[in-house]
Short mmCIF file of C-alpha atoms in Angstrom, two decimals:
data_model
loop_
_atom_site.label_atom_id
_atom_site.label_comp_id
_atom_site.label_asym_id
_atom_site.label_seq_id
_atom_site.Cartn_x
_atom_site.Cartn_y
_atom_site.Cartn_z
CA UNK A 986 61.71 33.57 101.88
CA UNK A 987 59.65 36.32 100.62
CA UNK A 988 61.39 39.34 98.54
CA UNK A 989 60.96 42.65 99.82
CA UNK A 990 60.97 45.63 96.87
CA UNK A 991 60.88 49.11 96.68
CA UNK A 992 60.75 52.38 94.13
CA UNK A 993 64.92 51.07 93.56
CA UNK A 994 63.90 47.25 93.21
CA UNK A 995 63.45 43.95 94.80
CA UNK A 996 65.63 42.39 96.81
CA UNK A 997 65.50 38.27 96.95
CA UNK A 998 67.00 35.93 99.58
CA UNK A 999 67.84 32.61 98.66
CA UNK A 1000 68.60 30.80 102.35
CA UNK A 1001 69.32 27.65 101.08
CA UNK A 1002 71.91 28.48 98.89
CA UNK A 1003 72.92 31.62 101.27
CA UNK A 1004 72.56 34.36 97.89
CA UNK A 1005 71.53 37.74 98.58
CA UNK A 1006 70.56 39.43 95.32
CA UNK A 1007 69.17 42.83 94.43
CA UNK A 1008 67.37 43.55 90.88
CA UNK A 1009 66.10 46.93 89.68
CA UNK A 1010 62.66 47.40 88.56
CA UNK A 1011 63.45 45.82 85.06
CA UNK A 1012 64.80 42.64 86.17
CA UNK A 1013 68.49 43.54 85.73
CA UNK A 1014 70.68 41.99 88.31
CA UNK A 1015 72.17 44.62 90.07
CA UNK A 1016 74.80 42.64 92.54
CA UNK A 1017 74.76 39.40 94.45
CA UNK A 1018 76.23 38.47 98.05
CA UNK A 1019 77.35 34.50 99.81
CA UNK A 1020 75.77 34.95 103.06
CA UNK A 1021 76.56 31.54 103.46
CA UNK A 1022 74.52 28.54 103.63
CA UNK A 1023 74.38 26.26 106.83
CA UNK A 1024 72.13 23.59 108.49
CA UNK A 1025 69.03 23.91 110.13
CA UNK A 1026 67.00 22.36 112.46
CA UNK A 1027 66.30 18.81 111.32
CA UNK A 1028 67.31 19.54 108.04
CA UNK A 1029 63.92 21.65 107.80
CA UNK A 1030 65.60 24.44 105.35
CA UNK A 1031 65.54 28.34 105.58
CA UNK A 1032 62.67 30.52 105.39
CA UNK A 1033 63.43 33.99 107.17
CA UNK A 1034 62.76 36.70 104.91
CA UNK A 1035 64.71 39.64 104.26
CA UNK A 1036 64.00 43.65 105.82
CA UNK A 1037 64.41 46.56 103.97
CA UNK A 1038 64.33 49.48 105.63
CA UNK A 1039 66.15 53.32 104.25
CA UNK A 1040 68.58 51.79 102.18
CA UNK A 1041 69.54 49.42 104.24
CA UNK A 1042 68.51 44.84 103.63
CA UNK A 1043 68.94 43.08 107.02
CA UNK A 1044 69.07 39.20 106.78
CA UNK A 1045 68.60 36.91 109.72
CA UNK A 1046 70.40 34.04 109.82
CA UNK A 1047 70.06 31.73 112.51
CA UNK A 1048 70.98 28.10 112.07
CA UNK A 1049 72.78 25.05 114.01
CA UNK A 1050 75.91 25.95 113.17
CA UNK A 1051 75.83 30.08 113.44
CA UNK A 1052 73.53 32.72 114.40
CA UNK A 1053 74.26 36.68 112.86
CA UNK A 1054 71.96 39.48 111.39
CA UNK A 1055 73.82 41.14 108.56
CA UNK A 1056 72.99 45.08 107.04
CA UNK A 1057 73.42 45.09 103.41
CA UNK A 1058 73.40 48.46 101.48
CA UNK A 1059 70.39 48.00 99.13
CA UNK A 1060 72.40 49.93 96.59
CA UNK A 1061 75.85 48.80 96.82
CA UNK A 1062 75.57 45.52 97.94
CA UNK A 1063 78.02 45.89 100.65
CA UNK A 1064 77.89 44.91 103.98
CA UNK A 1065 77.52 47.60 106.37
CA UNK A 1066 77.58 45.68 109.48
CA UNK A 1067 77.09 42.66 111.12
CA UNK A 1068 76.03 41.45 115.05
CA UNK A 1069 76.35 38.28 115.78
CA UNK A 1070 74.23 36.35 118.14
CA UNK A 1071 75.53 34.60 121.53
CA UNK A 1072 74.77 30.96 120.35
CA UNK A 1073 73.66 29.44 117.41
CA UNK A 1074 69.95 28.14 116.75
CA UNK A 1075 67.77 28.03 113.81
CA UNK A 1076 64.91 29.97 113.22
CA UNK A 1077 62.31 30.93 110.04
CA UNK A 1078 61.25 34.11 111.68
CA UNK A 1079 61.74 37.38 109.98
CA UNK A 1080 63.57 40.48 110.74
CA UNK A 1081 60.48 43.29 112.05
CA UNK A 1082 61.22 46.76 110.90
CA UNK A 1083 59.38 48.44 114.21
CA UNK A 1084 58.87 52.14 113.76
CA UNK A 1085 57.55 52.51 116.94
CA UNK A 1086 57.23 55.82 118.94
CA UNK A 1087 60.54 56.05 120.36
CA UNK A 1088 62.82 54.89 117.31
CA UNK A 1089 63.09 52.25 114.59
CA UNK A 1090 64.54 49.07 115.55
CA UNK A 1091 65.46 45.85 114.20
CA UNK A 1092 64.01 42.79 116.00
CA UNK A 1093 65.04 39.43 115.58
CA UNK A 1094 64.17 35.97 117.42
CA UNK A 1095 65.22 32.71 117.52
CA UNK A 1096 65.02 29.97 120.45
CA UNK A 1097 64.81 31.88 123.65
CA UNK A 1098 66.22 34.90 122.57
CA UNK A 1099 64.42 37.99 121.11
CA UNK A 1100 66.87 40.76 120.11
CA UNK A 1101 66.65 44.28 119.05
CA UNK A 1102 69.28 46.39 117.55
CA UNK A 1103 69.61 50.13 115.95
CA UNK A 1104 69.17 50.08 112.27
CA UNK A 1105 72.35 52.38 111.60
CA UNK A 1106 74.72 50.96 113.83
CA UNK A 1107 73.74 47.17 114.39
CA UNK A 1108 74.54 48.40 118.16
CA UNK A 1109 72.07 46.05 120.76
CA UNK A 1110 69.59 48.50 121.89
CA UNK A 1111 67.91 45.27 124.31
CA UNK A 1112 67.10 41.48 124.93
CA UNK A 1113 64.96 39.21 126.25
CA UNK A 1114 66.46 35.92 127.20
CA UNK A 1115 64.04 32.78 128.54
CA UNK A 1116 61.11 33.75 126.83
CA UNK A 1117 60.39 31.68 123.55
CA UNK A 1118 59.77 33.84 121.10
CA UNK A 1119 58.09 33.08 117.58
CA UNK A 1120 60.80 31.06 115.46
CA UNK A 1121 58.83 30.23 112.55
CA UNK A 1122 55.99 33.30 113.16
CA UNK A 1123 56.35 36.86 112.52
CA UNK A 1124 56.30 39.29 115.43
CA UNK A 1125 53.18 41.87 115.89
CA UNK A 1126 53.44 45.35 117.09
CA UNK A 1127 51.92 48.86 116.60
CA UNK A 1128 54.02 52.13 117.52
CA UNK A 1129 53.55 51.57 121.22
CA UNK A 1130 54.23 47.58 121.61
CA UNK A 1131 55.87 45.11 120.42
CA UNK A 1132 54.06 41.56 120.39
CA UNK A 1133 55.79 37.96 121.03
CA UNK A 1134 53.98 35.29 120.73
CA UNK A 1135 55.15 32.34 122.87
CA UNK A 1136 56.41 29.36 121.46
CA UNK A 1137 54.31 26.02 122.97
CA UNK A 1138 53.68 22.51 121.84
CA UNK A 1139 50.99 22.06 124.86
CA UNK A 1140 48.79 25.08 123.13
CA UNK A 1141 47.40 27.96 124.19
CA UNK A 1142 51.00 29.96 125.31
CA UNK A 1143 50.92 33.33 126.65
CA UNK A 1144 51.28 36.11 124.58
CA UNK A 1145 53.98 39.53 125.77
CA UNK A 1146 53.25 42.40 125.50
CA UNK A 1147 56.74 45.13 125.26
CA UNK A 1148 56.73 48.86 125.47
CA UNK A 1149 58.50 50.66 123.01
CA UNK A 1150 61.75 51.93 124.11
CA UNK A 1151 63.27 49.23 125.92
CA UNK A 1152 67.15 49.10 126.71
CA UNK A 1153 69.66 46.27 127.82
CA UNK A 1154 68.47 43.48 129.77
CA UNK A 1155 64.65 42.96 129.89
CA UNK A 1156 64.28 39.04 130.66
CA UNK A 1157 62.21 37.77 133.37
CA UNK A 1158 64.07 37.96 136.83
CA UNK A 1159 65.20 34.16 137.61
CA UNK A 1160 63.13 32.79 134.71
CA UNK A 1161 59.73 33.51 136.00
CA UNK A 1162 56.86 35.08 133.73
CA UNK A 1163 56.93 38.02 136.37
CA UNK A 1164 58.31 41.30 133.98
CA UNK A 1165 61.97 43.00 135.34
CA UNK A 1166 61.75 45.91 134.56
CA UNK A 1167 58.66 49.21 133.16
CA UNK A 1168 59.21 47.66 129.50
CA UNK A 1169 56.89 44.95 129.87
CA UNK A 1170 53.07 45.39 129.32
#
């Protein structure tokens, strides 16, 4: 896991032992949270890196036995909210602060799910279900689309393409690669 800092501090994720921790620009601990600590894939580890984004630290943690994204106040240490995922699944991707032209959102993967929520309210602003989506990669995107690379141990998988502003459901109708709705690209 990499840190993420700001003017405040840094902020430091420890997966494997589940500690949150925030320090100010001195080194002085400021707080810690248990985010808990639970097994991965093949035994592989942790490696999703916290967000930080207006106050806010959002920590993604998907493993085998549960699967949440939890909003820390980078100040207090508290936990603002927390949105748990439908089933659990590990994965080493990151959190993607998207300031994209519509809004900011929160985008998380793991397995064949891709998930994006409101920074604020942890509310589920859409989905996309069937798709692999990068579980040990970062996402890419720029403020008009958001980029998912495909997971594929044959090589050479397809890479989507999302407009910003999606809502609710956008997975490929019965599975197929054919887009559902305008959000696709």
């Amino acid at each position: 896991e990499t840190p993420v800092a700001d003017a405040n501090g840094v902020v430091v994720f420890f997966g494997a032992t589940g500690t949150l921790a925030a320090f100010d620009t001195r080194g002085k601990g400021l707080w810690k949270v248990e985010v808990g600590a639970y097994p991965t894939m093949q035994g592989y580890g942790t490696g999703s890196s916290p967000a930080l984004h207006d106050g806010k630290v959002f920590v993604q943690c998907f493993n085998d036995e549960k699967a949440f994204l939890v909003c820390i106040g980078a100040k207090s240490g508290k936990e603002v909210w927390r949105a748990q995922r439908d089933k659990p699944g590990t994965s080493w991707a990151s959190p993607l602060v998207w300031h994209n032209e519509k809004r900011v959102e929160i985008v998380t993967s793991g397995g064949k799910l891709t998930t994006s929520y409101d920074p604020g309210s942890g509310k589920e602003l859409w989905r996309l279900s069937g798709v692999d989506g990068p579980g040990t990669c970062s996402f890419g995107a720029d403020p008009e689309r958001l980029y998912i690379d495909q997971a594929s141990p044959m090589g050479n998988p397809p890479l989507y393409a999302l407009k910003a502003g999606g809502e609710g459901d956008l997975s490929p109708a019965g599975g197929s690669l054919e887009p559902r709705s305008q959000a696709w690209m």
